[in-house]
Amino acid sequence: ISRIKLLIIFILLLSSENARCQSNLGIFENNLDVGKTSLKGSVSYHVADQEYLVEGSGKNMWFGEDEFHYLWKSVKGDFILRTNIKFIGEGVNAHRKIGWMVRNSLDGASKHVNATVHGDGLTSLQYRKIDGGDTEELKVQLKAPDLVQLERKGDKMIMSVARNGDDWEQVELLGSDLKNEVFVGLYVCSHDETVTEKALFNNVRIIKPFGEDKVPYQDYIGSRLEVLELESGQRKVL
């Protein structure tokens, strides 16, 4: 009888752990709708492929107020955010937006810097200098990149974009004046409050670089073991 009880307990624990893994948000802490969105967004994390399907609405991310769905975690200091990025479907509005978002707060009027790709391919580093202020942007020439990276290095924000197999194209913003601890994450804005749009993010990495005074393999290891599928470029962290 004791063996049967132990087996039942083990099955229950295993089922609970499987359910937890299937419902978690991967490397992120939470997700929510930022601003006064009319339609509720959502996030689906596929554990086996380490992919995030994000759905969001929102009438705009411009001027002094943002509306979008946000998958986020809090991070301190310098970081490198990197992901492969892809819209799902043809879309309703050419100005729908997806990308990386860094914010001081979860308020729709917060200061922010975001690396965005529009539905029509326009790609830019967008930012708001003061709470409630108008959004500004620095455009890149490349349209509709596959890979988007956003790095904070001191008071500098660097957006790098590329198509798979090509070189990076970069723009830099000096004096972002964001807090040391910020919210970072992936977002979707439909640019039409009557619909939701979807995007798929994979090979998602949030990297915390060590200071330049640290010696590799002496002060830190700083590596991951990954499996790369050559045909698709899909990587999985083991």
XYZ file of C-alpha atoms in Angstrom:
238
model
C 0.000 0.000 0.000
C 2.831 2.405 0.846
C 4.364 1.828 -2.613
C 1.034 2.614 -4.282
C 0.683 5.807 -2.229
C 4.214 6.866 -3.184
C 3.475 6.188 -6.842
C 0.273 8.257 -6.686
C 2.133 11.134 -5.009
C 4.876 10.960 -7.659
C 2.308 11.039 -10.509
C 0.526 14.009 -8.952
C 3.787 15.915 -8.521
C 4.821 15.111 -12.091
C 1.444 16.237 -13.432
C 1.680 19.453 -11.439
C 5.194 20.171 -12.748
C 4.132 19.480 -16.360
C 1.161 21.818 -15.969
C 3.417 24.501 -14.503
C 5.895 24.199 -17.395
C 3.111 24.402 -19.969
C 1.539 27.524 -18.424
C 4.662 29.522 -17.544
C 6.125 32.466 -19.415
C 9.613 31.160 -20.059
C 12.244 33.730 -19.057
C 9.637 36.440 -18.358
C 7.776 37.311 -15.158
C 4.331 38.438 -16.299
C 2.204 39.896 -19.103
C -0.538 42.531 -19.245
C -2.283 45.123 -21.388
C -0.646 48.543 -21.052
C -2.932 51.555 -21.536
C -6.672 51.532 -22.199
C -6.848 48.685 -24.695
C -10.328 47.717 -25.908
C -9.467 44.064 -26.478
C -7.556 41.803 -24.113
C -4.174 40.494 -25.240
C -2.534 37.180 -24.415
C 0.712 35.198 -24.412
C 1.261 31.549 -25.261
C 4.645 29.980 -24.511
C 5.592 26.781 -26.328
C 7.980 25.038 -23.973
C 9.427 22.513 -26.423
C 10.390 25.141 -29.031
C 10.984 27.986 -26.527
C 8.736 30.240 -28.636
C 6.394 33.042 -27.569
C 3.154 33.819 -29.404
C 1.996 37.282 -28.310
C -1.399 38.767 -29.220
C -2.320 42.383 -28.582
C -4.581 45.275 -29.558
C -4.192 49.008 -28.873
C -4.934 52.054 -31.016
C -1.386 53.458 -31.040
C 2.090 53.729 -29.528
C 2.914 57.329 -30.238
C 2.305 60.859 -28.901
C 1.986 60.766 -25.096
C 0.141 57.494 -24.476
C 0.751 53.854 -25.434
C -1.642 50.918 -25.814
C -0.246 47.420 -26.368
C 0.167 43.948 -24.867
C 3.394 43.441 -22.950
C 5.354 40.354 -21.896
C 7.933 41.597 -19.388
C 10.446 41.103 -16.601
C 12.410 43.596 -14.481
C 16.130 44.005 -15.129
C 18.823 46.165 -13.535
C 21.860 47.739 -15.174
C 23.189 46.945 -18.640
C 21.614 44.269 -20.814
C 21.330 42.894 -24.348
C 17.877 41.875 -25.608
C 17.758 39.723 -28.736
C 15.048 37.847 -30.656
C 13.913 36.558 -34.004
C 10.665 38.281 -34.886
C 7.727 37.601 -37.215
C 4.183 38.882 -37.720
C 1.430 36.269 -37.963
C -1.055 36.929 -40.779
C -1.489 39.796 -43.239
C -2.703 42.264 -40.617
C -5.303 45.033 -40.729
C -3.230 48.208 -40.255
C 0.164 48.833 -41.865
C 1.286 50.593 -38.679
C 0.854 47.571 -36.394
C 4.017 47.222 -34.293
C 6.044 44.495 -32.599
C 9.440 44.437 -30.909
C 11.421 44.982 -27.716
C 10.175 47.481 -25.134
C 12.086 49.034 -22.184
C 10.024 51.167 -19.761
C 10.361 52.912 -16.419
C 6.834 51.816 -15.439
C 3.789 49.915 -16.687
C 1.843 53.156 -17.080
C 0.868 53.976 -20.665
C 2.569 57.388 -20.515
C 5.907 56.147 -19.133
C 9.332 57.055 -20.461
C 10.488 54.283 -22.744
C 12.816 53.099 -25.487
C 11.637 50.437 -27.912
C 13.005 48.667 -30.968
C 10.010 48.366 -33.265
C 9.114 46.726 -36.567
C 5.949 47.973 -38.295
C 3.569 45.959 -40.420
C 4.774 47.730 -43.567
C 8.408 46.909 -42.710
C 9.404 50.312 -41.276
C 11.948 49.714 -38.498
C 13.011 52.293 -35.923
C 14.234 53.009 -32.417
C 11.360 54.851 -30.746
C 11.585 56.678 -27.428
C 9.774 59.019 -25.034
C 12.050 61.382 -23.097
C 9.546 62.464 -20.414
C 6.409 60.896 -18.954
C 3.469 61.871 -21.134
C 5.703 63.461 -23.771
C 5.537 62.849 -27.510
C 7.310 59.820 -28.937
C 10.337 60.353 -31.167
C 12.218 57.922 -33.406
C 15.468 57.068 -35.185
C 14.845 55.083 -38.382
C 17.059 52.476 -40.015
C 17.197 51.762 -43.745
C 16.530 48.034 -43.420
C 12.887 47.009 -43.808
C 11.229 44.045 -42.078
C 14.263 42.488 -40.319
C 14.206 38.940 -38.964
C 16.472 39.670 -36.002
C 16.080 42.560 -33.543
C 18.479 43.444 -30.731
C 18.282 46.243 -28.155
C 21.246 46.914 -25.876
C 21.701 49.233 -22.917
C 25.297 50.262 -22.275
C 25.442 52.899 -19.574
C 23.284 55.800 -20.759
C 23.362 54.604 -24.365
C 20.681 52.502 -26.097
C 21.742 50.637 -29.243
C 19.287 49.009 -31.656
C 20.714 46.432 -34.080
C 18.646 44.740 -36.799
C 19.412 42.248 -39.541
C 18.008 39.663 -41.880
C 19.241 36.144 -41.234
C 22.774 35.753 -42.565
C 23.374 39.473 -43.170
C 25.319 42.129 -41.257
C 23.824 44.269 -38.495
C 22.486 47.756 -39.114
C 22.557 49.977 -36.015
C 21.248 53.230 -34.575
C 22.180 54.702 -31.182
C 20.357 56.891 -28.689
C 22.391 58.846 -26.141
C 20.925 60.089 -22.871
C 17.895 57.791 -22.574
C 17.669 58.716 -18.861
C 15.858 55.524 -17.840
C 15.967 54.110 -14.310
C 18.583 51.548 -13.316
C 15.816 48.967 -12.790
C 13.424 48.879 -15.731
C 10.797 46.670 -17.308
C 12.025 44.900 -20.456
C 10.060 42.646 -22.764
C 8.244 41.852 -25.991
C 5.141 43.662 -27.210
C 2.409 43.765 -29.844
C 0.303 46.811 -30.791
C -2.372 46.353 -33.478
C -2.726 50.118 -34.164
C -6.461 49.445 -34.445
C -8.443 49.151 -31.220
C -11.083 46.969 -32.897
C -8.718 44.077 -33.713
C -5.853 42.087 -32.225
C -2.648 41.150 -34.035
C -0.216 38.305 -33.366
C 3.555 37.906 -33.542
C 5.918 34.980 -33.010
C 9.192 35.477 -31.144
C 11.873 32.788 -30.930
C 15.567 32.552 -30.053
C 14.675 35.048 -27.309
C 17.624 36.013 -25.099
C 18.024 38.477 -22.220
C 21.769 38.760 -21.680
C 23.424 40.393 -18.669
C 26.979 41.335 -19.721
C 29.814 41.375 -17.207
C 31.796 44.567 -16.668
C 34.895 45.253 -18.732
C 37.016 44.843 -15.579
C 36.046 41.156 -15.360
C 38.288 38.455 -16.856
C 36.513 35.735 -18.900
C 36.941 32.174 -17.570
C 38.536 33.615 -14.430
C 35.805 35.821 -12.922
C 32.895 34.295 -14.845
C 31.907 31.635 -17.353
C 29.039 33.493 -19.004
C 27.881 30.861 -21.483
C 24.893 28.711 -22.395
C 24.755 25.246 -23.902
C 22.474 25.402 -26.947
C 21.366 23.144 -29.772
C 21.169 24.791 -33.219
C 18.983 23.434 -36.028
C 20.955 24.440 -39.124
C 18.098 24.485 -41.625
C 15.723 26.705 -39.630
C 18.205 28.581 -37.426
C 16.135 27.646 -34.361
C 18.196 27.450 -31.159
C 17.225 25.790 -27.896
C 18.882 26.436 -24.552
C 19.647 23.218 -22.704
